[in-house]
Amino acid sequence: MRRVTIKDVAAAAGVSIGTASKALNGQGKLRAETRDRVAQAAERLGFAPNPLAQALLTGRSYTVGLITTDSFGRFSIPVMLGAEDALGAGLISVFMCDTRDDPDRERRYIEMLTARRVDGLIVTGRRIEPRLAVRADPSIPVVYAMTQPEGEGAAVLPDDEGGGRIAAEHLLAIGRRRVAHITGPERFLAARLRARGFQAALGAAGVEPCGAARFGEWSERWGREAAGQSLADRPDAIFCGSDQIARGVADTLRAVGRRIPEDVALVGFDNWAPMALGALPPLSSVDMSLEEVGRVAAEHLLAAIGGDRLGGVHKVASQLVVRESSGA
Amino acid sequence: MRRVTIKDVAAAAGVSIGTASKALNGQGKLRAETRDRVAQAAERLGFAPNPLAQALLTGRSYTVGLITTDSFGRFSIPVMLGAEDALGAGLISVFMCDTRDDPDRERRYIEMLTARRVDGLIVTGRRIEPRLAVRADPSIPVVYAMTQPEGEGAAVLPDDEGGGRIAAEHLLAIGRRRVAHITGPERFLAARLRARGFQAALGAAGVEPCGAARFGEWSERWGREAAGQSLADRPDAIFCGSDQIARGVADTLRAVGRRIPEDVALVGFDNWAPMALGALPPLSSVDMSLEEVGRVAAEHLLAAIGGDRLGGVHKVASQLVVRESSGA
DNA sequence: CCTATCTAGGAAAAGCTATTCCTTGAATGG
DNA sequence: CCATTCAAGGAATAGCTTTTCCTAGATAGG
């Protein structure tokens, strides 16, 4: 049960194999009648060109490598889905590569992908600080999604600073003036950016932050603990650096009898559905639109593959999803 | 900057290209000195064979398709990581395919993968009921991971029934005799299996379940609600069908002043780290070893690619992770 | 010394497609 | 009527590797 090749199509249509190729690709000078005959033969035989042969000949494989450094964690998944979606629409297949932050694995993957003649690379993963740029054949375009490479390199990032800003603006808009901030480790760039956007928005409204930003961990435990400390400042709203933190905060508030949102409004970050929806009450949260980040990254990559020069950093706007923890 | 081909190696070593190939692959009859010369030339030039050409010629591409029906959700991710891990060790690359449960997308992916001459397929995804078998070229082996196909087909599944059993056995072992069960929708095969294993283990110990199994949703909200109902039965332990349900249950127990685990012990299901660890207190939970499921599926696939006949259904044992919600 | 056998390695085909260059026949223009 | 141009399609090449088959030389045996 051999697969049908263009040779079979050519024979069935009574033309040479070069002619069959031209007919199917709309190239060269052929009579319309001939084109039709070839097209019908191809249809009848169920012909599909062999991508391997095409790639070998043309140098374009219609594949890209999707490299993640953090084992497709909670954040890279949506990015990767968005990317795969945008690429799939362009009929490009995706090689999945999980480097686990191991430079050696990364090197091997890059070699493999280069050997397989991928048309481009998308690199994604957790970001603490700008990551080392992937060292690949410079002729193959690379787009970073959600991570920023050192030095040069095209990147698509969520807008953490903007996310902090819209959270603050929302809390101000619903009338809160004593707004505290509890967030993750300060060594995370994302945590610093969110805090900066948050403070900038308060400052623009002439409001002082309610106590200094509390940096800690991304965990519920830290949320519970920090909320306890924060209560001394008598906040009427708390902006949390993650939904997990927000849940911890909510636990403590409930335990001491503060009502959410009447006494203290709460806004989380990540809009992680099972966390945000399962909370009591359901959490307002900033959504970084990670799928969109992936989609945009893929589009940039497609443009680069198409020959456009790659640009610098592109930020995708975050969006606030309002639920009961901050009114609504 | 052309890539170096075997032709370059052959020229550098002063042999024909066929001879170079044999030298590099350990085939044919060659003098040891010649082999070395070729090997050194290849090394010096940094030669790596073109997988496209190899695949075109031999029909083996050293790629497999990884198809998920549920957008690489929380359950398919670990499976896919385990599979990728096992395959990567075998130097096989993975095409990522997200069908979103759309038969049309699935068909297109299968076509694409077949055209690209993948050596095999792994199908994974949410499982409510046995899924329709993927209709692919019967010459290419398929292994289902975490989903079971209708009729024939090799599958690797987590052991839901065993998971229910070990949860019950653990609760019995710590002295609980009034054990209730709150779980997800009854239409999920997994929910029914867990309940069955749970009841079987109780029965084997001569213990009556504390009230009938409560089927509902996989959500915290359902956990809160069902826990309220269940309290009338005065349970001293509750086995929950998911960690989310367990968290809801914990909320209610706390709200009515029942201590965990002193008054009521709790065991969840999934061992979903952020949920289980963030809970108050941290949850004991059944871990389905999904990475292992993926790994085993990949190994089965590799065996099938290697020519072994594919077997039937293989179950991977679940494991109980004990945390504070049930003693320890 | 001649033939059979073995060794080392070369030539060529197969796997499949896209493109460049040619060829052939017809049509057009002078 | 002859030369030129154009249309239609064929032949061949490139892209890269592996394997089969073959050849040339050497060695061994009779």
XYZ file of C-alpha atoms (C1' of nucleotides) in Angstrom:
716
model
C 0.000 0.000 0.000
C 2.332 2.670 -1.317
C 1.453 6.306 -0.882
C 0.495 8.076 -4.062
C 3.179 10.390 -5.422
C 3.168 13.040 -8.046
C 4.508 10.422 -10.404
C 1.247 8.514 -10.130
C -0.693 11.677 -10.741
C 1.405 12.504 -13.783
C 0.919 9.031 -15.203
C -2.823 9.138 -14.578
C -3.094 12.496 -16.297
C -0.785 11.471 -19.112
C 1.743 14.244 -18.554
C 5.300 14.455 -17.335
C 5.980 14.801 -13.669
C 7.328 18.324 -14.075
C 4.146 19.336 -15.786
C 2.061 17.787 -13.066
C 3.973 19.774 -10.480
C 3.427 22.989 -12.384
C -0.242 22.270 -12.807
C -0.743 21.694 -9.121
C 1.233 24.771 -8.096
C -0.057 27.149 -10.702
C 3.370 27.609 -12.231
C 4.581 27.689 -15.814
C 2.611 27.829 -19.033
C -0.037 25.182 -19.332
C -3.334 24.864 -21.067
C -6.277 25.197 -18.761
C -7.493 21.837 -19.917
C -4.211 20.225 -18.859
C -4.320 21.831 -15.452
C -7.788 20.505 -14.897
C -6.870 17.052 -15.991
C -3.971 16.968 -13.536
C -6.055 18.446 -10.750
C -8.722 15.821 -11.286
C -6.202 13.011 -11.322
C -4.694 14.307 -8.080
C -8.108 14.541 -6.519
C -9.102 11.107 -7.654
C -5.935 9.491 -6.358
C -5.950 11.475 -3.128
C -2.558 12.955 -3.785
C -0.807 15.041 -1.123
C 2.728 16.233 -1.699
C 5.427 14.838 0.546
C 6.503 17.604 2.912
C 9.837 15.917 3.452
C 10.720 16.126 -0.208
C 9.461 19.668 -0.405
C 11.481 20.736 2.594
C 14.574 19.006 1.318
C 14.352 20.790 -1.958
C 13.149 24.229 -1.008
C 14.793 24.584 2.392
C 11.462 25.523 3.974
C 9.961 22.905 6.206
C 6.853 24.676 7.464
C 7.772 23.732 10.991
C 8.877 25.761 13.990
C 10.348 24.826 17.308
C 8.571 25.833 20.477
C 11.042 25.841 23.322
C 10.060 26.224 26.917
C 12.405 26.462 29.840
C 9.923 25.620 32.554
C 8.291 22.385 31.512
C 5.219 23.992 30.081
C 4.098 25.313 33.379
C 0.996 27.230 34.105
C 2.236 30.307 32.284
C 3.811 28.821 29.206
C 0.805 26.658 28.424
C -1.519 29.427 27.330
C 1.319 31.075 25.458
C 2.040 27.894 23.655
C -1.608 27.309 22.826
C -1.890 30.762 21.369
C 1.247 30.243 19.337
C 0.202 26.850 18.110
C -3.143 28.271 17.135
C -1.681 31.095 15.086
C 0.876 28.825 13.463
C -1.567 26.042 12.743
C -3.692 28.493 10.829
C -0.598 29.182 8.738
C -0.259 25.451 8.209
C 2.907 25.276 10.215
C 3.598 22.376 12.536
C 5.165 22.764 15.920
C 7.962 20.793 17.534
C 7.594 20.703 21.277
C 10.788 21.090 23.288
C 11.094 21.149 27.045
C 14.554 22.192 28.155
C 13.851 22.160 31.905
C 16.220 25.056 32.205
C 19.116 22.758 31.424
C 21.585 24.437 29.032
C 22.720 21.091 27.778
C 19.232 19.974 26.876
C 18.663 23.339 25.287
C 21.738 22.949 23.117
C 20.675 19.504 21.981
C 17.203 20.717 21.111
C 18.560 23.610 19.128
C 20.827 21.276 17.208
C 17.972 18.939 16.514
C 15.694 21.735 15.379
C 18.347 23.248 13.178
C 19.018 19.863 11.620
C 15.323 19.470 10.953
C 15.369 22.785 9.192
C 12.744 24.525 11.247
C 11.759 27.859 9.810
C 11.872 29.606 13.163
C 11.923 29.361 16.929
C 9.693 30.558 19.725
C 11.241 30.594 23.169
C 9.071 30.842 26.228
C 9.314 30.196 29.931
C 9.338 31.542 33.385
C 11.057 34.846 33.662
C 12.900 36.002 36.700
C 15.436 38.090 34.953
C 16.208 38.442 31.273
C 17.375 35.083 30.091
C 20.435 34.236 28.070
C 19.714 34.491 24.400
C 19.331 31.153 22.723
C 22.390 30.496 20.642
C 21.143 29.293 17.332
C 22.113 29.602 13.722
C 21.650 33.339 13.177
C 19.928 32.695 9.873
C 16.902 31.299 11.653
C 14.586 33.807 13.272
C 13.798 33.648 16.988
C 10.984 35.299 18.906
C 10.852 35.273 22.681
C 7.449 35.071 24.282
C 6.993 36.058 27.900
C 10.729 36.098 28.442
C 13.089 38.789 27.426
C 16.522 37.902 26.067
C 19.613 39.773 27.100
C 20.641 42.331 24.561
C 19.132 42.118 21.089
C 16.193 39.962 20.169
C 12.520 40.229 19.408
C 10.252 39.640 22.364
C 6.552 39.664 23.100
C 5.732 40.267 26.738
C 2.698 40.705 28.917
C 2.343 44.183 30.313
C 2.977 43.696 34.003
C 3.294 47.360 34.708
C 0.052 48.078 32.908
C -1.559 45.269 34.853
C -0.570 46.889 38.138
C -1.911 50.167 36.856
C -5.364 48.944 35.859
C -5.725 47.106 39.143
C -5.004 50.310 41.054
C -7.230 52.395 38.832
C -10.097 49.979 39.338
C -9.747 50.048 43.103
C -9.626 53.830 43.063
C -12.639 53.921 40.798
C -14.732 51.960 43.273
C -13.819 54.489 45.917
C -11.001 52.855 47.823
C -8.252 55.096 49.118
C -6.282 52.831 51.464
C -4.885 50.324 49.013
C -2.183 47.872 50.031
C -0.043 45.622 47.841
C 1.069 42.068 48.653
C 3.113 40.268 46.088
C 5.794 37.717 45.217
C 9.578 37.730 45.566
C 11.276 40.992 44.742
C 13.828 39.210 42.599
C 11.081 38.611 40.056
C 11.063 41.379 37.530
C 7.342 40.821 37.110
C 6.731 41.534 40.786
C 8.694 44.773 40.624
C 6.928 45.907 37.468
C 3.481 45.233 38.851
C 4.340 47.139 41.992
C 5.674 50.013 39.948
C 2.557 50.273 37.800
C 0.401 50.062 40.875
C 2.264 52.858 42.662
C 2.359 55.027 39.567
C -1.405 54.864 39.228
C -1.939 55.707 42.881
C 0.538 58.556 42.592
C -1.201 59.916 39.523
C -4.405 60.096 41.568
C -2.621 61.738 44.462
C -3.164 58.762 46.737
C -0.502 57.352 49.047
C -0.049 53.563 49.066
C -1.335 52.000 52.273
C 1.952 50.761 53.670
C 4.931 49.645 51.590
C 4.565 46.859 49.035
C 5.095 43.523 50.773
C 7.310 41.185 48.773
C 7.342 37.520 49.764
C 6.396 34.385 47.875
C 3.807 33.471 45.284
C 1.983 31.255 47.764
C -1.281 31.239 49.665
C 0.661 30.885 52.848
C 2.442 34.136 52.210
C -0.903 35.737 51.400
C -2.345 34.649 54.737
C 0.676 35.824 56.632
C 1.091 39.157 54.865
C -2.595 39.941 55.186
C -2.257 39.597 58.925
C 0.610 42.066 58.966
C -1.153 44.397 56.613
C -4.287 44.652 58.754
C -2.494 47.029 61.075
C -2.518 49.560 58.215
C -6.333 49.331 58.021
C -6.551 48.882 54.239
C -9.876 49.043 52.426
C -8.440 47.236 49.417
C -5.567 44.886 48.692
C -3.989 44.311 45.330
C -2.300 40.925 45.247
C 0.520 39.892 42.954
C -1.100 36.536 42.207
C -4.397 34.776 42.658
C -2.817 32.378 45.099
C -1.711 35.234 47.292
C -5.165 36.717 47.005
C -6.733 33.498 48.229
C -4.480 33.458 51.235
C -5.394 37.047 51.913
C -9.072 36.230 51.614
C -8.693 33.408 54.127
C -7.168 35.697 56.705
C -9.708 38.430 56.127
C -12.524 35.966 56.582
C -10.913 34.554 59.689
C -10.812 37.977 61.335
C -14.304 38.839 60.234
C -13.585 41.365 57.537
C -16.103 41.185 54.724
C -15.008 41.018 51.078
C -15.544 43.321 49.298
C -17.528 45.526 51.697
C -14.694 46.056 54.177
C -11.757 45.126 51.993
C -11.825 44.779 48.219
C -9.491 42.293 46.639
C -7.849 42.102 43.233
C -5.617 39.215 42.228
C -3.310 38.627 39.312
C -3.140 35.900 36.629
C -6.850 35.250 36.371
C -6.150 31.603 36.900
C -9.617 30.188 36.543
C -9.671 27.390 39.126
C -8.138 29.678 41.728
C -10.040 32.829 40.958
C -13.433 31.207 40.466
C -13.138 28.790 43.348
C -12.358 31.530 45.841
C -14.929 32.824 48.277
C -15.986 35.232 46.905
C -14.744 34.773 43.329
C -11.748 36.981 42.684
C -11.362 39.987 40.476
C -8.066 39.444 38.723
C -5.728 40.871 36.144
C -5.479 38.700 33.059
C -2.216 38.962 31.181
C -3.786 37.654 27.975
C -1.131 35.014 27.644
C -2.810 33.324 24.735
C -2.648 36.619 22.963
C 1.032 36.870 23.832
C 1.571 33.519 22.153
C -0.474 34.487 19.164
C 1.359 37.748 18.674
C 4.706 36.036 19.075
C 3.728 33.562 16.387
C 2.633 36.351 14.105
C 5.918 38.148 14.579
C 7.741 34.954 13.817
C 5.718 34.409 10.679
C 6.538 37.932 9.579
C 10.221 37.307 10.237
C 10.121 34.062 8.299
C 8.473 35.996 5.519
C 11.483 38.267 5.441
C 10.457 41.236 7.567
C 13.119 42.479 9.884
C 12.324 41.537 13.485
C 11.442 44.384 15.798
C 12.218 44.840 19.479
C 9.956 44.373 22.446
C 6.207 44.250 22.057
C 3.861 44.379 25.003
C 0.418 42.856 25.056
C -2.109 44.711 27.162
C -3.397 43.108 30.345
C -7.089 43.136 31.153
C -8.972 43.310 34.376
C -11.688 40.766 34.981
C -13.994 42.086 37.659
C -15.733 39.611 39.951
C -17.334 39.812 43.354
C -14.185 40.355 45.389
C -14.103 43.969 44.240
C -17.742 44.794 43.825
C -19.497 44.154 40.519
C 26.879 29.718 4.496
C 25.785 26.336 3.213
C 25.357 23.508 5.646
C 27.928 20.753 5.366
C 26.695 17.587 3.716
C 28.073 14.133 3.487
C 29.445 15.137 0.114
C 31.775 17.610 1.801
C 32.872 14.973 4.247
C 33.536 12.512 1.473
C 35.596 15.041 -0.436
C 37.570 15.986 2.654
C 38.320 12.361 3.395
C 39.073 11.564 -0.235
C 36.443 8.865 -0.582
C 33.171 8.444 -2.425
C 29.998 9.577 -0.797
C 28.695 6.040 -0.452
C 31.826 5.058 1.372
C 31.521 8.040 3.667
C 27.992 6.999 4.543
C 29.098 3.475 5.313
C 31.968 4.680 7.427
C 29.705 6.878 9.496
C 27.052 4.214 9.939
C 29.321 1.269 10.527
C 28.077 -0.512 7.406
C 29.865 -2.367 4.636
C 33.442 -3.522 4.407
C 35.958 -0.760 5.030
C 39.461 -0.533 6.332
C 39.641 0.784 9.864
C 41.965 3.513 8.671
C 39.365 4.691 6.166
C 36.616 4.756 8.766
C 38.756 6.874 11.014
C 39.657 9.270 8.258
C 35.987 9.809 7.428
C 35.034 10.123 11.068
C 37.680 12.747 11.597
C 36.642 14.693 8.533
C 33.029 14.633 9.713
C 34.062 15.781 13.150
C 36.250 18.551 11.792
C 33.554 19.868 9.478
C 30.826 19.500 12.065
C 28.759 17.260 9.882
C 25.262 16.214 10.921
C 23.113 14.196 8.554
C 19.983 15.810 7.203
C 16.997 14.157 8.877
C 14.766 15.181 6.007
C 16.799 13.240 3.502
C 17.060 10.298 5.847
C 13.348 10.242 6.453
C 12.588 10.572 2.776
C 14.748 7.614 1.964
C 14.142 5.262 4.834
C 10.538 6.099 5.629
C 11.372 6.617 9.301
C 11.269 10.196 10.449
C 12.019 9.826 14.142
C 9.049 11.998 14.931
C 5.732 11.260 16.587
C 2.537 13.220 16.860
C 1.175 14.084 20.276
C -2.511 14.779 19.975
C -4.589 16.205 22.756
C -8.293 16.786 22.705
C -8.486 19.200 25.589
C -5.981 21.932 24.818
C -3.253 20.535 26.984
C -5.206 21.038 30.132
C -4.132 20.332 33.607
C -4.265 16.592 33.079
C -2.732 16.238 29.665
C 0.276 18.406 30.495
C 1.983 15.955 32.816
C 1.169 13.125 30.476
C 2.684 14.993 27.612
C 5.788 15.893 29.586
C 6.332 12.292 30.544
C 5.865 11.221 26.938
C 8.159 13.878 25.590
C 10.752 12.908 28.121
C 10.713 9.245 27.190
C 10.698 10.019 23.480
C 13.402 12.648 23.661
C 15.679 10.107 25.271
C 15.059 7.980 22.201
C 15.974 10.959 20.036
C 12.486 11.307 18.735
C 10.920 14.702 18.199
C 7.355 15.497 19.013
C 4.756 17.344 16.981
C 2.287 19.114 19.184
C -1.347 18.990 18.096
C -4.293 20.514 19.874
C -7.571 19.352 18.389
C -9.850 21.110 20.873
C -12.234 18.233 20.553
C -13.050 19.330 17.045
C -13.276 16.309 14.717
C -12.415 18.480 11.776
C -9.242 19.780 13.355
C -8.406 16.256 14.362
C -8.743 15.033 10.823
C -6.516 17.787 9.515
C -3.868 17.049 12.096
C -3.908 13.373 11.305
C -3.503 14.143 7.645
C -0.633 16.465 8.345
C 1.100 13.996 10.605
C 0.660 11.175 8.161
C 2.050 13.332 5.387
C 5.038 14.163 7.544
C 5.588 10.468 8.023
C 5.463 10.367 11.785
C 6.472 7.032 13.176
C 3.599 6.914 15.627
C 0.840 8.738 17.475
C 0.009 9.350 21.087
C -3.526 10.499 21.805
C -4.387 12.053 25.106
C -7.115 14.159 26.591
C -9.975 14.479 28.948
C -11.958 11.367 29.261
C -15.627 11.297 30.026
C -16.437 8.184 28.154
C -14.322 6.091 25.839
C -13.504 8.251 22.876
C -13.855 7.483 19.220
C -10.736 5.834 17.919
C -8.565 8.132 15.880
C -8.914 7.168 12.274
C -5.436 7.069 10.899
C -3.486 5.031 8.426
C -3.576 1.619 10.109
C 0.101 1.128 9.349
C 1.070 3.755 11.896
C 0.864 2.713 15.528
C -1.310 4.621 17.989
C -1.219 4.588 21.763
C -3.884 6.265 23.847
C -2.794 7.841 27.099
C -5.336 8.650 29.766
C -8.166 8.068 27.334
C -9.519 4.795 26.243
C -10.593 4.241 22.659
C -13.733 2.418 21.737
C -13.073 -1.132 20.740
C -9.516 -2.139 19.912
C -6.494 -0.030 20.655
C -3.591 0.167 23.051
C -4.164 2.438 26.013
C -2.301 3.493 29.124
C -4.557 4.722 31.896
C -4.270 5.915 35.453
C -5.784 3.542 37.952
C -8.804 5.444 39.221
C -10.286 2.470 40.941
C -7.004 1.737 42.697
C -6.800 5.391 43.672
C -10.165 5.188 45.356
C -9.071 2.038 47.089
C -5.844 3.386 48.563
C -7.618 6.497 49.761
C -10.157 4.383 51.611
C -7.520 2.049 52.987
C -5.541 4.960 54.302
C -8.530 6.457 56.064
C -9.387 3.094 57.569
C -5.779 2.663 58.642
C -5.845 5.880 60.614
C -8.889 4.629 62.427
C -11.764 6.315 60.652
C -14.965 4.351 60.284
C -17.474 6.929 59.123
C -16.056 7.757 55.725
C -18.029 9.788 53.193
C -17.360 10.360 49.517
C -17.949 13.585 47.608
C -17.025 13.641 43.964
C -17.602 14.960 40.446
C -20.293 14.299 37.878
C -21.464 10.730 37.619
C -21.188 10.840 33.857
C -17.409 10.845 34.245
C -16.127 7.323 34.126
C -13.293 8.404 36.409
C -15.735 9.493 39.093
C -17.569 6.182 38.964
C -14.348 4.188 39.090
C -12.992 6.088 42.048
C -16.234 5.606 43.897
C -16.222 1.931 43.093
C -12.666 1.412 44.359
C -13.507 3.360 47.463
C -16.582 1.314 48.252
C -14.824 -1.941 47.485
C -12.093 -1.145 49.993
C -14.605 -0.211 52.661
C -16.583 -3.332 51.952
C -13.501 -5.499 52.197
C -12.971 -4.099 55.679
C -16.571 -4.670 56.610
C -17.275 -0.968 56.914
C -20.391 0.707 55.580
C -19.910 3.937 53.606
C -21.111 6.975 55.533
C -23.996 7.997 53.324
C -24.182 7.459 49.567
C -21.495 8.840 47.301
C -22.415 12.404 46.380
C -21.896 13.132 42.703
C -21.885 16.766 41.628
C -19.224 18.908 39.975
C -15.466 19.110 40.091
C -15.634 22.514 41.767
C -14.913 24.037 45.161
C -18.434 25.318 45.250
C -19.809 21.813 45.033
C -17.368 20.759 47.751
C -18.679 23.461 50.080
C -22.266 22.616 49.355
C -21.907 18.849 49.572
C -19.923 19.075 52.777
C -22.822 20.919 54.345
C -25.204 18.170 53.333
C -22.822 15.466 54.405
C -22.429 16.808 57.924
C -25.770 15.363 58.878
C -24.178 11.936 58.477
C -21.513 12.848 61.081
C -18.515 11.640 59.055
C -15.083 11.405 60.605
C -13.414 11.380 57.197
C -14.267 12.513 53.698
C -12.707 11.231 50.523
C -13.039 13.827 47.780
C -12.960 13.169 44.044
C -10.676 16.116 43.395
C -8.506 18.540 45.286
C -10.817 21.362 44.374
C -13.735 19.584 45.935
C -11.588 18.884 48.982
C -10.818 22.551 49.363
C -14.446 23.427 49.280
C -15.128 20.765 51.866
C -12.340 22.125 54.047
C -13.838 25.607 53.842
C -17.188 24.394 55.076
C -15.695 22.267 57.824
C -13.688 25.200 59.055
C -16.708 27.472 58.882
C -18.720 25.155 61.152
C -15.795 24.649 63.529
C -14.821 21.113 62.641
C -11.081 20.577 62.946
C -9.088 18.922 60.165
C -7.898 16.224 60.641
C -8.849 15.765 64.280
C -12.609 15.801 63.735
C -12.727 15.039 60.061
C -9.837 13.713 57.988
C -9.683 14.714 54.350
C -8.204 13.081 51.293
C -8.308 14.723 47.886
C -7.571 13.468 44.406
C -5.133 14.684 41.691
C -2.379 15.891 43.989
C -2.473 19.180 42.167
C 0.337 21.002 43.912
C -0.951 24.571 44.090
C -4.313 23.394 45.322
C -3.161 20.684 47.680
C -0.274 22.577 49.195
C -2.068 25.900 49.464
C -4.985 24.426 51.365
C -5.391 24.882 55.080
C -4.179 22.411 56.199
C -2.277 20.970 53.215
C -4.214 18.144 51.626
C -3.462 14.475 51.479
C -4.185 13.506 47.917
C -4.122 10.643 45.477
C -1.560 11.172 42.743
C -2.364 9.450 39.471
C 1.281 9.534 38.364
C 0.337 11.137 35.107
C 3.936 11.685 34.068
C 4.420 8.004 34.438
C 1.337 7.411 32.326
C 2.916 9.503 29.610
C 6.225 7.773 29.929
C 4.715 4.326 29.746
C 2.597 5.318 26.768
C 5.721 6.524 24.996
C 7.527 3.318 25.782
C 4.670 1.273 24.422
C 4.700 3.363 21.313
C 8.424 2.902 20.875
C 7.964 -0.830 21.217
C 5.218 -0.761 18.615
C 7.369 1.273 16.259
C 10.080 -1.273 16.846
C 7.704 -3.919 15.568
C 6.202 -5.410 18.721
C 2.507 -6.047 18.549
C 0.609 -3.486 20.627
C -1.080 -4.798 23.748
C -4.371 -3.791 25.314
C -4.991 -1.607 28.313
C -2.252 -0.903 30.802
C -2.940 0.768 34.148
C -0.409 2.837 36.027
C -0.700 2.653 39.782
C -1.849 5.714 41.704
C -0.056 6.783 44.830
C -1.251 8.420 47.983
C 0.599 11.490 49.177
C -0.134 11.965 52.847
C -0.166 15.488 54.250
C -1.666 17.115 57.283
C -5.318 16.874 56.284
C -5.289 13.185 57.191
C -2.804 13.064 60.024
C 0.933 12.562 59.423
C 50.772 -19.791 -14.174
C 45.810 -19.565 -14.130
C 41.437 -19.394 -11.825
C 38.502 -18.679 -7.830
C 37.623 -15.919 -3.884
C 37.858 -12.150 -1.052
C 38.445 -7.182 0.191
C 37.864 -2.306 -0.299
C 35.506 0.895 -2.135
C 32.999 3.149 -6.195
C 28.737 3.871 -9.060
C 24.096 4.246 -9.187
C 19.396 3.957 -7.771
C 15.688 5.169 -4.774
C 13.007 8.298 -2.157
C 9.835 12.817 -4.012
C 9.239 17.430 -5.605
C 10.061 22.100 -7.793
C 12.353 24.634 -11.095
C 15.282 25.725 -14.867
C 16.273 25.002 -19.302
C 15.013 22.903 -23.831
C 12.419 21.170 -27.515
C 8.714 20.919 -30.614
C 5.062 22.502 -33.086
C 2.117 26.154 -34.344
C 1.213 30.757 -35.377
C 2.504 35.255 -36.963
C 4.804 38.702 -39.665
C 7.284 40.215 -43.585
C 7.405 30.916 -48.392
C 10.767 31.639 -44.739
C 12.179 33.380 -40.309
C 10.812 34.635 -35.848
C 8.193 34.280 -31.755
C 5.240 32.090 -28.645
C 2.787 28.384 -26.270
C 2.877 23.906 -24.136
C 5.041 20.646 -22.055
C 9.172 17.388 -21.543
C 13.891 16.348 -19.681
C 17.036 16.977 -16.360
C 18.931 18.783 -12.113
C 19.130 19.820 -7.353
C 18.339 18.698 -2.681
C 20.820 14.615 0.712
C 21.346 10.119 2.267
C 21.396 4.960 2.394
C 21.822 0.644 0.298
C 22.437 -2.554 -3.324
C 25.107 -4.006 -6.773
C 29.367 -4.041 -9.070
C 34.424 -3.612 -10.157
C 39.237 -3.707 -9.607
C 42.853 -5.426 -7.346
C 44.930 -8.679 -4.420
C 45.461 -13.132 -2.495
C 45.119 -17.976 -2.205
C 44.713 -22.452 -4.142
C 45.566 -25.884 -7.583
